[in-house]
XYZ file of C-alpha atoms in Angstrom:
782
model
C 17.796 33.160 4.786
C 18.324 29.598 6.404
C 21.835 28.233 6.019
C 21.124 24.567 6.027
C 24.739 23.612 5.597
C 25.909 25.744 8.249
C 23.623 24.427 10.883
C 24.730 20.777 10.101
C 28.177 21.902 10.472
C 27.385 23.427 14.007
C 25.491 20.350 15.073
C 28.239 17.975 14.081
C 31.106 20.407 15.660
C 28.778 20.704 18.980
C 28.006 17.213 19.427
C 28.941 14.332 17.156
C 32.917 14.048 17.288
C 32.056 10.678 19.346
C 31.094 7.306 18.467
C 27.759 6.749 16.973
C 25.611 4.338 18.900
C 21.958 3.800 18.416
C 20.980 6.869 20.800
C 23.431 9.293 19.317
C 22.492 8.258 15.688
C 18.810 9.180 16.598
C 19.795 12.407 18.275
C 21.771 13.134 15.058
C 18.889 12.313 12.892
C 16.515 14.321 14.698
C 18.930 17.488 14.679
C 19.404 17.150 10.866
C 15.868 16.678 10.309
C 14.900 19.904 12.283
C 17.655 21.903 10.496
C 15.817 20.622 7.338
C 12.466 21.861 8.847
C 13.915 25.262 9.325
C 14.458 25.492 5.521
C 10.914 24.244 4.818
C 9.429 26.619 7.238
C 11.449 29.626 5.447
C 10.221 28.462 2.034
C 7.405 30.250 0.511
C 5.086 27.823 -0.923
C 3.690 28.674 -4.113
C 0.016 29.254 -4.025
C -2.191 27.614 -6.683
C -5.527 28.664 -7.833
C -8.502 26.629 -8.236
C -9.756 23.784 -6.019
C -7.970 22.648 -3.267
C -8.097 18.883 -3.140
C -8.119 16.999 0.383
C -7.110 12.959 0.033
C -8.835 11.164 2.685
C -6.985 7.819 3.359
C -6.810 5.501 6.287
C -3.081 4.936 5.907
C -0.268 6.874 4.488
C 3.039 4.573 4.209
C 5.613 7.620 3.959
C 8.496 5.965 5.357
C 12.021 7.473 5.023
C 10.946 11.112 4.895
C 14.250 12.014 5.590
C 15.925 11.429 2.507
C 13.060 12.386 0.537
C 12.699 15.825 1.761
C 16.535 16.379 1.454
C 16.336 15.188 -2.219
C 13.327 17.372 -2.903
C 14.540 20.365 -1.291
C 17.876 19.956 -3.041
C 19.915 19.666 0.129
C 20.943 15.992 -0.406
C 24.439 17.017 -1.668
C 25.231 19.562 0.894
C 24.034 16.569 3.328
C 26.412 13.950 1.719
C 29.257 16.526 1.489
C 29.214 17.576 5.248
C 28.703 13.794 6.426
C 31.714 12.699 4.405
C 33.758 15.346 5.735
C 32.981 14.166 8.967
C 33.673 10.827 8.638
C 30.009 9.753 9.064
C 28.125 7.109 6.712
C 25.722 9.209 4.724
C 23.428 6.176 4.632
C 23.363 5.590 8.469
C 19.616 6.603 8.536
C 18.573 4.262 5.774
C 16.679 2.045 8.305
C 14.706 4.795 10.031
C 11.097 4.477 9.042
C 9.706 7.614 9.817
C 5.843 8.216 9.378
C 5.548 4.722 8.350
C 1.893 4.447 9.151
C 0.703 1.886 6.610
C 0.260 -1.628 5.646
C 1.026 -1.776 1.999
C -0.186 -0.584 -1.364
C -2.975 1.622 -0.223
C -0.718 3.685 2.197
C 2.447 3.568 -0.309
C -0.084 4.898 -3.180
C -1.203 7.755 -1.089
C 2.165 8.599 -0.127
C 3.210 8.706 -3.885
C 0.286 10.862 -4.682
C 1.287 13.465 -2.122
C 5.001 13.696 -3.384
C 3.843 13.995 -7.352
C 0.934 16.590 -6.472
C 3.517 18.892 -4.442
C 6.002 18.472 -7.360
C 3.587 19.492 -10.019
C 1.980 22.536 -8.089
C -1.095 20.613 -7.480
C -2.977 21.493 -3.900
C -3.569 18.043 -2.520
C -3.627 17.676 1.290
C -3.566 14.204 3.045
C -5.843 13.504 5.727
C -5.207 10.545 7.889
C -4.887 9.090 11.496
C -1.784 9.110 13.469
C -1.391 5.893 14.745
C 0.879 5.428 17.780
C 1.934 1.924 16.929
C 1.612 2.121 12.963
C 1.060 -1.590 11.891
C 3.271 -3.983 13.690
C 7.068 -5.388 13.438
C 7.303 -8.824 12.158
C 9.696 -11.498 13.253
C 9.924 -15.319 12.994
C 9.689 -17.861 15.815
C 10.364 -21.232 14.706
C 8.987 -20.236 11.018
C 5.799 -18.569 12.404
C 5.217 -15.147 11.964
C 5.108 -13.174 15.409
C 4.231 -9.648 15.966
C 5.305 -6.867 18.088
C 4.397 -3.214 18.474
C 5.915 -0.637 16.108
C 6.419 2.441 18.259
C 7.469 4.504 15.395
C 7.865 7.652 17.384
C 9.961 6.139 20.082
C 13.079 8.234 18.815
C 10.917 11.392 18.164
C 9.030 12.688 15.205
C 11.048 15.783 13.923
C 8.984 16.074 10.724
C 5.656 16.859 12.216
C 4.394 19.761 14.238
C 1.348 19.748 16.743
C -1.634 22.027 16.281
C -3.071 22.153 19.522
C -5.101 25.055 18.502
C -6.841 23.394 15.865
C -8.039 20.406 17.726
C -11.737 19.535 17.042
C -14.178 17.561 19.086
C -15.592 14.158 17.807
C -18.619 12.805 19.566
C -19.700 8.907 19.725
C -22.523 7.546 21.476
C -21.489 7.889 25.365
C -17.760 9.270 24.428
C -16.320 12.611 23.504
C -12.797 13.040 22.579
C -10.587 15.456 21.033
C -8.981 14.942 17.700
C -5.680 16.855 17.713
C -3.762 17.413 14.405
C -0.224 16.726 13.686
C 1.100 18.509 10.213
C 3.932 16.921 8.276
C 5.048 19.193 5.215
C 4.937 17.449 1.971
C 7.796 19.298 -0.226
C 7.621 18.989 -4.059
C 10.749 18.256 -6.088
C 12.481 21.220 -7.411
C 9.144 23.087 -6.491
C 8.114 25.926 -4.540
C 4.831 23.901 -3.592
C 4.501 22.568 -0.125
C 1.631 20.632 0.719
C 0.712 19.177 4.058
C -0.442 15.810 5.362
C -2.504 16.331 8.583
C -2.961 13.166 10.828
C -5.368 13.175 13.743
C -4.508 11.816 17.078
C -7.560 10.757 19.502
C -6.907 12.509 23.086
C -8.912 12.641 26.072
C -11.282 15.819 26.850
C -10.147 15.385 30.716
C -7.266 12.861 30.560
C -7.005 12.443 34.619
C -9.717 12.702 37.105
C -7.848 14.018 40.479
C -10.869 13.251 42.719
C -11.227 9.494 41.535
C -7.434 9.231 41.909
C -7.449 10.605 45.606
C -10.450 7.855 46.127
C -7.804 5.499 45.327
C -9.845 4.416 42.096
C -6.553 4.370 39.967
C -8.078 2.580 36.810
C -10.973 4.813 36.737
C -9.051 8.104 37.196
C -7.480 7.608 33.770
C -9.952 5.573 32.297
C -10.929 8.262 29.835
C -7.358 9.006 28.709
C -6.870 5.156 28.002
C -10.330 4.870 25.973
C -9.665 8.088 24.012
C -6.063 7.150 23.313
C -7.076 3.575 22.231
C -8.769 4.944 19.261
C -5.621 5.939 17.290
C -3.335 3.405 19.040
C -2.965 0.808 16.204
C -3.487 0.624 12.425
C -6.122 -1.962 11.579
C -7.005 -3.445 14.826
C -8.153 -7.039 14.352
C -11.942 -6.762 13.620
C -12.938 -10.432 14.112
C -15.313 -9.493 17.078
C -17.980 -6.751 17.392
C -15.189 -5.033 19.782
C -12.688 -4.660 16.984
C -15.246 -3.652 14.559
C -16.261 -0.702 16.629
C -12.919 0.483 16.938
C -12.195 0.478 13.457
C -15.591 2.512 12.915
C -14.402 4.999 15.745
C -11.204 5.448 13.963
C -12.931 6.058 10.383
C -15.320 8.507 12.047
C -12.523 10.227 13.677
C -10.458 11.173 11.092
C -13.319 11.896 8.391
C -15.249 14.049 10.925
C -12.115 15.814 12.150
C -11.022 16.508 8.575
C -14.427 17.847 7.593
C -14.520 19.880 10.419
C -11.026 21.174 9.551
C -11.961 22.100 6.195
C -15.356 23.863 6.885
C -13.458 25.983 9.510
C -11.041 27.063 6.842
C -13.727 27.759 4.488
C -15.726 29.822 6.848
C -12.691 31.889 7.655
C -12.689 33.253 4.152
C -16.245 32.883 2.927
C -18.365 32.971 6.145
C -21.649 31.238 6.173
C -22.084 31.354 2.370
C -21.625 27.709 1.194
C -22.608 28.216 -2.325
C -18.931 28.303 -3.243
C -17.770 25.192 -1.062
C -18.083 22.688 -4.030
C -15.771 25.028 -6.208
C -13.160 25.645 -3.397
C -12.957 21.627 -2.432
C -12.696 18.379 -3.672
C -12.247 15.211 -1.779
C -11.029 11.880 -2.790
C -11.967 8.848 -0.941
C -9.301 6.406 -0.813
C -11.161 3.110 -0.953
C -14.288 2.553 1.349
C -12.694 3.290 4.814
C -13.567 6.979 4.543
C -16.732 6.765 2.919
C -18.693 7.485 6.446
C -17.400 11.107 5.494
C -20.318 11.353 3.107
C -23.136 11.394 5.811
C -21.009 12.995 8.348
C -20.770 16.076 5.814
C -24.329 16.154 5.147
C -25.012 15.861 8.934
C -22.579 19.124 9.444
C -24.435 20.950 6.673
C -27.801 20.254 7.997
C -27.579 20.367 11.724
C -24.500 22.831 12.033
C -24.945 25.083 8.963
C -28.763 25.160 8.412
C -28.645 23.657 4.968
C -31.413 21.651 3.752
C -30.782 17.918 3.264
C -31.388 18.089 -0.394
C -28.879 20.896 -0.990
C -26.403 19.065 1.383
C -26.680 15.675 -0.701
C -26.219 17.731 -3.940
C -23.225 19.359 -2.584
C -21.978 16.029 -1.490
C -21.964 14.709 -4.914
C -20.132 17.738 -6.246
C -17.484 17.491 -3.638
C -16.723 13.573 -3.132
C -15.065 11.218 -5.632
C -14.602 7.575 -4.849
C -11.773 5.266 -5.788
C -12.576 1.570 -5.670
C -9.130 -0.458 -4.849
C -10.624 -3.849 -4.771
C -12.912 -6.416 -6.453
C -13.026 -8.732 -3.439
C -16.402 -8.806 -2.037
C -15.189 -8.815 1.478
C -13.198 -5.799 1.253
C -16.234 -3.651 0.032
C -17.054 -2.399 3.567
C -20.169 -3.212 5.258
C -21.571 -2.209 8.489
C -23.937 -4.106 10.596
C -26.789 -1.307 11.385
C -26.884 -2.169 15.116
C -23.183 -1.926 15.577
C -23.050 1.320 13.482
C -26.064 2.909 15.555
C -24.311 1.936 18.878
C -21.285 4.021 17.831
C -22.419 7.111 15.792
C -26.384 7.042 15.940
C -26.321 10.833 14.816
C -24.826 9.903 11.563
C -26.884 6.770 10.898
C -30.173 9.020 10.685
C -28.420 10.561 7.464
C -27.764 7.477 5.996
C -31.303 6.604 6.018
C -32.172 10.001 4.452
C -29.538 9.152 1.757
C -31.039 5.804 1.069
C -34.564 7.134 0.722
C -33.262 9.720 -1.809
C -31.567 6.486 -3.536
C -34.830 4.703 -3.582
C -36.719 7.939 -5.191
C -33.892 8.034 -7.980
C -34.377 4.334 -8.592
C -38.090 4.868 -9.373
C -37.153 7.854 -11.717
C -34.804 5.150 -13.399
C -37.693 2.728 -13.610
C -36.195 0.252 -11.224
C -38.761 -2.165 -10.120
C -39.248 -3.416 -6.469
C -37.616 -6.763 -7.075
C -34.585 -5.065 -8.431
C -34.151 -2.511 -5.579
C -32.200 -4.899 -3.322
C -29.273 -4.688 -5.665
C -28.862 -0.941 -4.988
C -29.875 -0.219 -1.468
C -27.607 1.170 0.961
C -29.442 -0.348 3.712
C -30.881 -3.796 3.450
C -34.476 -4.086 3.554
C -34.216 -5.812 6.825
C -32.299 -3.139 8.177
C -29.286 -5.132 9.176
C -26.525 -3.879 6.816
C -25.173 -0.756 5.551
C -23.203 -1.061 2.072
C -20.786 1.630 1.956
C -19.432 0.986 -1.619
C -22.907 1.379 -2.858
C -23.202 4.748 -0.737
C -19.752 5.789 -2.342
C -21.112 5.349 -5.843
C -24.414 6.884 -5.286
C -23.377 9.979 -3.351
C -20.292 11.147 -5.472
C -19.722 12.299 -9.063
C -16.951 9.928 -10.008
C -15.950 6.244 -9.336
C -12.572 5.318 -10.606
C -10.978 1.946 -10.805
C -6.920 1.744 -10.774
C -6.217 -0.410 -13.673
C -7.734 -0.900 -17.114
C -8.894 -4.437 -16.377
C -9.891 -3.564 -12.671
C -12.093 -0.617 -14.135
C -13.446 -3.076 -16.739
C -14.404 -5.450 -13.927
C -16.084 -2.844 -11.741
C -18.262 -1.846 -14.855
C -19.074 -5.515 -15.977
C -19.317 -7.408 -12.765
C -18.638 -5.937 -9.186
C -20.555 -2.622 -9.853
C -22.346 -3.588 -12.924
C -25.780 -2.366 -11.980
C -24.397 1.000 -11.058
C -22.554 1.329 -14.367
C -25.812 1.010 -15.910
C -27.526 3.782 -14.002
C -24.313 6.318 -14.116
C -22.026 5.345 -16.941
C -20.372 8.826 -16.834
C -19.223 8.538 -13.480
C -17.115 5.601 -14.196
C -13.504 6.218 -15.371
C -10.209 4.642 -14.999
C -6.840 5.862 -13.436
C -4.114 3.464 -13.360
C -1.909 3.733 -10.506
C 1.514 5.029 -10.494
C 4.627 5.459 -8.561
C 6.915 8.354 -8.170
C 10.330 7.843 -9.693
C 12.005 10.337 -7.504
C 11.483 7.805 -4.430
C 11.727 4.465 -6.434
C 14.558 5.415 -8.780
C 16.482 8.646 -7.787
C 16.702 7.847 -4.254
C 16.428 3.791 -4.140
C 18.686 3.278 -6.823
C 21.290 6.406 -7.188
C 23.495 4.015 -9.544
C 20.737 3.388 -12.306
C 19.548 6.791 -11.690
C 22.969 8.217 -12.374
C 23.316 5.885 -15.339
C 19.890 7.127 -16.794
C 20.957 10.652 -16.360
C 24.232 10.095 -18.048
C 22.586 8.704 -21.159
C 19.625 10.989 -21.474
C 19.781 13.923 -18.981
C 17.664 14.410 -15.918
C 14.258 15.538 -17.233
C 13.011 12.022 -16.499
C 12.965 13.114 -12.727
C 9.709 15.222 -13.245
C 8.432 13.396 -16.657
C 9.160 9.878 -16.569
C 7.971 9.586 -20.047
C 11.457 10.798 -21.143
C 12.797 7.794 -19.835
C 11.703 6.112 -23.188
C 14.613 7.993 -24.724
C 16.973 5.621 -23.396
C 15.626 2.861 -25.642
C 17.839 4.206 -28.343
C 20.650 2.446 -26.606
C 19.286 -0.959 -26.476
C 21.205 -2.503 -29.113
C 24.632 -1.105 -27.714
C 26.343 -4.323 -25.794
C 28.592 -2.094 -23.863
C 25.526 -0.030 -22.551
C 23.792 -3.272 -21.690
C 26.960 -4.513 -20.096
C 27.045 -1.307 -17.840
C 23.387 -1.924 -16.845
C 24.195 -5.375 -15.826
C 27.201 -4.103 -13.728
C 24.756 -2.006 -11.546
C 22.034 -4.744 -11.215
C 24.966 -6.715 -9.753
C 26.059 -3.875 -7.325
C 22.532 -3.754 -6.221
C 22.338 -7.529 -5.708
C 25.543 -7.467 -3.582
C 23.909 -4.558 -1.586
C 20.873 -6.334 -0.912
C 22.631 -9.729 -0.135
C 24.779 -7.533 2.655
C 21.597 -6.051 3.982
C 19.623 -9.538 4.166
C 22.868 -10.549 6.147
C 22.754 -7.559 8.413
C 18.946 -7.631 9.156
C 18.374 -11.141 8.917
C 21.520 -13.084 9.346
C 21.027 -15.149 6.022
C 23.852 -15.399 3.507
C 22.794 -15.394 0.004
C 24.809 -15.378 -3.184
C 24.668 -12.409 -5.526
C 25.455 -14.640 -8.297
C 21.995 -16.078 -8.108
C 19.039 -15.211 -10.083
C 16.993 -13.157 -7.583
C 13.491 -14.046 -7.912
C 11.375 -12.015 -5.688
C 7.858 -11.683 -4.528
C 7.313 -9.302 -1.777
C 3.758 -8.079 -0.784
C 0.960 -8.335 1.712
C 0.343 -11.983 2.534
C -3.044 -13.010 1.280
C -4.297 -16.102 -0.753
C -5.422 -14.154 -3.791
C -2.023 -13.107 -4.164
C -0.625 -16.607 -4.422
C 2.330 -17.015 -2.356
C 1.316 -20.506 -1.818
C 1.296 -20.945 -5.753
C 4.726 -19.773 -5.850
C 6.041 -21.837 -3.134
C 4.435 -24.865 -4.810
C 6.258 -23.867 -8.096
C 9.820 -23.748 -5.930
C 9.098 -27.251 -4.828
C 8.415 -28.600 -8.347
C 11.990 -27.240 -9.250
C 13.313 -28.826 -6.004
C 12.048 -32.061 -6.902
C 12.830 -31.799 -10.706
C 16.331 -31.071 -9.588
C 16.419 -34.133 -7.544
C 15.071 -36.758 -9.844
C 16.763 -35.488 -12.756
C 13.743 -33.871 -14.640
C 15.509 -30.661 -14.628
C 19.240 -30.676 -15.896
C 21.345 -29.415 -13.194
C 23.981 -28.420 -15.707
C 21.558 -26.050 -17.554
C 19.852 -24.670 -14.594
C 20.758 -21.384 -13.386
C 21.130 -20.996 -9.511
C 18.266 -19.009 -8.061
C 17.109 -17.512 -4.526
C 13.569 -16.986 -4.119
C 13.043 -14.112 -1.972
C 9.841 -13.458 -0.129
C 8.545 -10.677 1.953
C 5.336 -9.521 3.375
C 3.229 -9.714 6.615
C 0.112 -11.437 7.192
C -2.629 -9.789 9.146
C -2.316 -10.926 12.956
C -5.741 -12.451 12.563
C -5.323 -14.275 9.016
C -4.621 -17.816 10.071
C -4.275 -19.025 6.488
C -1.698 -16.194 5.414
C 0.181 -16.924 8.611
C 0.067 -20.681 7.747
C 1.675 -19.928 4.238
C 4.370 -18.050 5.679
C 5.163 -21.166 8.008
C 4.964 -23.318 4.919
C 7.445 -21.124 2.913
C 9.969 -21.094 5.835
C 9.671 -25.030 6.115
C 10.517 -25.138 2.341
C 13.546 -22.900 3.129
C 14.724 -25.026 5.889
C 14.610 -28.189 3.951
C 16.304 -26.858 1.157
C 19.102 -25.275 3.275
C 19.677 -28.630 4.758
C 19.981 -30.618 1.375
C 23.463 -30.683 0.287
C 22.605 -32.081 -3.046
C 20.379 -28.715 -4.088
C 21.531 -25.864 -1.766
C 24.074 -24.884 -4.358
C 21.355 -24.483 -6.938
C 18.524 -23.211 -4.736
C 17.769 -21.102 -1.915
C 14.302 -19.630 -0.291
C 14.716 -16.689 1.992
C 11.636 -15.014 3.751
C 12.944 -11.873 5.143
C 11.465 -10.224 8.013
C 9.683 -7.346 8.614
C 9.260 -6.164 5.119
C 8.936 -2.389 4.708
C 9.875 0.811 2.872
C 13.324 0.439 3.914
C 13.734 -3.178 2.816
C 11.753 -2.307 -0.490
C 14.290 0.277 -1.423
C 16.835 -2.281 -1.384
C 14.925 -4.993 -2.783
C 13.256 -3.271 -5.734
C 16.426 -2.528 -7.299
C 18.218 -5.927 -6.961
C 15.377 -7.977 -8.372
C 15.972 -9.893 -11.666
C 12.638 -11.227 -11.497
C 9.348 -9.796 -10.366
C 6.787 -12.260 -9.226
C 3.241 -11.070 -9.756
C 1.010 -13.866 -9.755
C -2.355 -12.857 -8.313
C -5.479 -14.882 -9.817
C -6.537 -12.889 -12.927
C -9.171 -10.567 -12.051
C -8.438 -10.232 -8.327
C -5.559 -7.718 -8.196
C -6.818 -4.329 -8.594
C -3.583 -3.024 -9.858
C -0.547 -3.537 -7.802
C 2.593 -0.708 -7.622
C 5.038 -3.123 -6.598
C 5.228 -4.413 -10.191
C 5.872 -0.620 -11.423
C 8.643 -0.417 -8.916
C 10.297 -3.625 -10.022
C 9.763 -2.562 -13.803
C 11.538 0.779 -13.136
C 14.431 -0.613 -11.553
C 14.898 -3.051 -14.455
C 13.280 -6.554 -13.500
C 11.222 -8.742 -15.917
C 7.759 -9.507 -14.861
C 6.801 -13.204 -14.306
C 3.081 -12.827 -13.939
C -0.519 -13.439 -14.882
C -2.539 -11.224 -16.956
C -3.939 -9.361 -13.837
C -3.988 -5.592 -12.531
C -1.548 -3.492 -13.997
C 0.390 -6.383 -15.159
C -1.579 -6.012 -18.343
C -0.412 -2.790 -19.062
C 3.190 -3.498 -18.085
C 3.373 -6.057 -20.791
C 1.901 -3.701 -23.358
C 4.466 -0.882 -22.591
C 7.402 -3.327 -22.108
C 6.497 -5.942 -24.883
C 5.254 -9.535 -24.546
C 8.736 -10.642 -25.735
C 10.126 -8.869 -22.524
C 7.934 -10.298 -20.126
C 6.943 -13.952 -18.817
C 3.471 -14.238 -18.712
C 1.548 -17.535 -17.995
C -1.999 -18.681 -16.816
C -5.872 -18.254 -17.016
C -7.081 -14.908 -18.283
C -10.181 -13.234 -16.427
C -12.275 -14.381 -19.440
C -10.902 -18.215 -19.020
C -11.815 -18.126 -15.493
C -15.283 -16.752 -16.093
C -15.910 -19.537 -18.565
C -14.670 -22.590 -16.201
C -15.574 -21.205 -12.717
C -18.867 -23.009 -12.379
C -17.347 -26.448 -13.744
C -13.797 -26.153 -12.399
C -13.012 -29.214 -10.216
C -9.707 -28.711 -8.431
C -9.439 -32.609 -7.318
C -9.423 -33.686 -10.899
C -6.384 -31.779 -11.735
C -4.845 -33.118 -8.313
C -5.517 -36.805 -9.351
C -4.667 -36.271 -12.950
C -1.109 -34.518 -12.406
C 1.411 -36.350 -10.468
C 3.777 -33.196 -10.147
C 0.710 -31.480 -8.420
C 0.041 -34.273 -6.097
C 3.812 -34.429 -5.074
C 3.672 -30.802 -4.067
C 0.357 -30.372 -2.487
C 0.886 -33.758 -0.581
C 3.669 -32.140 1.353
C 0.910 -30.154 3.373
C -0.054 -33.508 4.937
C 2.421 -36.212 4.542
C 4.451 -35.081 7.431
C 7.449 -33.944 5.286
C 6.769 -30.483 6.839
C 6.087 -29.795 10.382
C 3.200 -27.063 11.286
C 3.953 -26.961 15.032
C 0.926 -29.230 15.586
C -1.719 -26.267 14.544
C -3.383 -28.388 11.733
C -3.006 -25.281 9.293
C -1.197 -27.102 6.672
C -3.789 -29.630 6.463
C -6.335 -26.653 6.657
C -4.672 -25.253 3.353
C -4.674 -28.743 1.680
C -8.568 -29.031 2.307
C -9.123 -25.642 1.180
C -7.810 -26.398 -2.263
C -9.457 -29.802 -2.705
C -12.523 -29.291 -0.602
C -13.068 -25.838 0.020
C -14.820 -24.523 3.052
C -18.064 -23.134 4.308
C -17.512 -19.757 2.635
C -15.515 -20.651 -0.538
C -15.742 -23.247 -3.504
C -12.491 -25.684 -3.658
C -9.190 -23.861 -4.974
C -10.780 -20.462 -5.008
C -8.157 -18.839 -6.387
C -7.113 -21.505 -9.086
C -3.721 -22.377 -7.819
C -3.851 -25.832 -9.334
C -5.162 -24.504 -12.684
C -1.967 -22.270 -12.998
C 0.454 -24.456 -11.583
C 1.857 -26.345 -14.734
C 1.734 -22.711 -16.483
C 3.854 -21.232 -13.997
C 6.279 -23.798 -13.585
C 6.767 -24.089 -17.365
C 7.132 -20.295 -17.511
C 9.692 -19.931 -14.680
C 11.850 -22.700 -16.335
C 11.790 -20.741 -19.578
C 12.997 -17.519 -17.815
C 15.695 -19.422 -16.033
C 16.969 -20.857 -19.512
C 16.883 -17.514 -20.892
C 19.155 -16.107 -18.169
C 21.746 -18.454 -19.509
C 22.100 -15.664 -22.239
C 22.917 -12.701 -20.049
C 23.049 -10.087 -22.707
C 19.537 -11.222 -23.841
C 18.107 -11.431 -20.380
C 19.619 -8.005 -19.494
C 18.293 -6.324 -22.686
C 14.815 -7.566 -21.570
C 15.427 -5.928 -18.098
C 16.592 -2.704 -19.832
C 13.410 -2.683 -22.105
C 11.353 -2.914 -19.176
C 13.029 0.009 -17.443
C 13.006 2.175 -20.651
C 9.134 1.493 -20.979
C 8.139 2.336 -17.428
C 7.250 5.933 -18.365
C 3.693 5.449 -18.287
C 3.622 4.135 -14.593
C 4.438 7.427 -12.818
C 2.056 8.669 -10.267
C 3.027 12.271 -11.778
C 0.629 10.979 -14.635
C -1.887 9.505 -12.421
C -2.357 12.573 -10.347
C -2.370 14.899 -13.074
C -5.327 12.870 -14.548
C -7.302 12.861 -11.320
C -6.596 16.839 -11.188
C -7.667 17.314 -14.628
C -10.687 14.674 -15.096
C -12.277 14.201 -11.629
C -10.738 17.146 -9.170
C -10.999 20.146 -11.724
C -7.829 21.555 -9.805
C -5.595 22.288 -12.799
């Protein structure tokens, strides 16, 4: 039996009766983490009967694994007690972003699924890439986003174990590398189950050529090492050139091929060369189109290495693989240029050709004529493009969306032709979040409050949180709830001061939009609305005596090559600077763009929010999970009828939400006749805020990006129509709904009761529910 407490006492007695600085903090972090790993290694994982599920994802945004594991192992109280006795801050590791190799919702969802599966004894292992530098660290320089490498391993990685003996060879055209696995245990909450996250790192087969070095050809001596390690160097390398696209394809092939080889090795160890049981033993879930290259690679391995016929291998693939679609954006439905693909993995391309031929035969059986086959083919008739989403639907047994409206859009629009062919394959699995991370850990004050009222069963069954609704009419209970919210707001204010050096007033309304920066998420519309309030306060249209002071908090990163998104960040920071320097309004308004938004920041922001801003154009956001985290922590949603917002409103009640704007059907009915410039000319409030992009009030550093944003809305571009995301259509409705919310805040009891009702009705948005639905209905693993 491993004695965690005794180990920690020994560590502290030996080494840490001294001042804690950055170096000693990470030494202590690593030492305590390794003590917890000893407990994990000594823990007998409960073995589950039935199918083993492999979750293939290009990213896993775990983050802060330290606290997650201590809580799930039941060690957090021992840790807190010992640290307190030693005079050390139990929160000193809160900013350590361990295993933070993801960009946003996709990677965070994968992390929630791993936690939920382990908690509910579902055998789900994650497979992905061990990026050396994760995404990037964000900072601002004169309001512009700047990026620097995020070396998340620089202080050590105590939670993963290198498995040198299980490395596999990955063969590209003209290059062969090793994929070396690193395993991270995923511990279930109060569960005997320990699942595994296996991340692959690319390494050279011959890292150093001694002969070339002796010949003083130093660069060539380490070229193989550098070329191999570049494959897993950075998450989502820019792909605006063919070189970047080639690197992304190499990344995708590395982790999918390595994972398949790993699974097949394990299978053969138990069953030998008899693959008749493989589909009964394994299920593979493809998290979006990034891992879809796994399908032809699986078939290639079966045919070339295991001697199985193509027809049988394709049948096996359909039984083993399932596909989750995470986007309705056409540009995100991955496609590959054939020449580029063949230049990297030609041995895989020939199996895509065979899959396409099998599809064409099936289309004939369905009676699809030649003129219509082009809507289905995986390889275009001119042999120029490979459509990965089409292959994902055809060569799997299940295609699911991630929110009710998203799945309906897939069936009726994006994948409507495929739905007509295979209606039984389509299903919905609304996303979810783990309440253990996003309430129990992120908001211990609110978690304790809930447990005090209804017990702690909600930690493994979030539907039980509904029981707290019985207290909704008790004003003293709502007062206590409000007190907790104020505590969290003060904590966030302190954290922003510490991290960004910006002072905010915790008595302001906290109106928050934090997410990846993208045009369809409409941070620019949010900024326009804030400017409208600013001008309304200045000209008297909005009564200063009735307006509740508000701080608008933004957070999120723009992809390094996404010029418009970076322009939006600069624009928001310009608005922030203008308001800060305006003595007339700065006591009423504030705009803050926090830097380097990440899991650590999110765990401070979500509990402190009064308002969750979710304003994507209806029909563009597949689901969202930030909206669920805010809801669980008692924020109201200011949003559109998009993604999971619709289901949030259904659960919380329309009266406890602030919903505005065009619906999917509204947009569908006007999209061909919509003229943004007409609205601009007709509505002076819109003209006033839009013109700030071009009238010289704000400085874009001479880049011309503000003018480009202006033109994109009024005139469009070669690749899109004007105001492609209908900002001007929803501008006035957003402004009016936001002012209604602001007025409601004057009755604090009324407003906090709305927040309370959101928390009480968040039960359906647990990833526990989502994973169980996958396990029962797709994986057949329960």
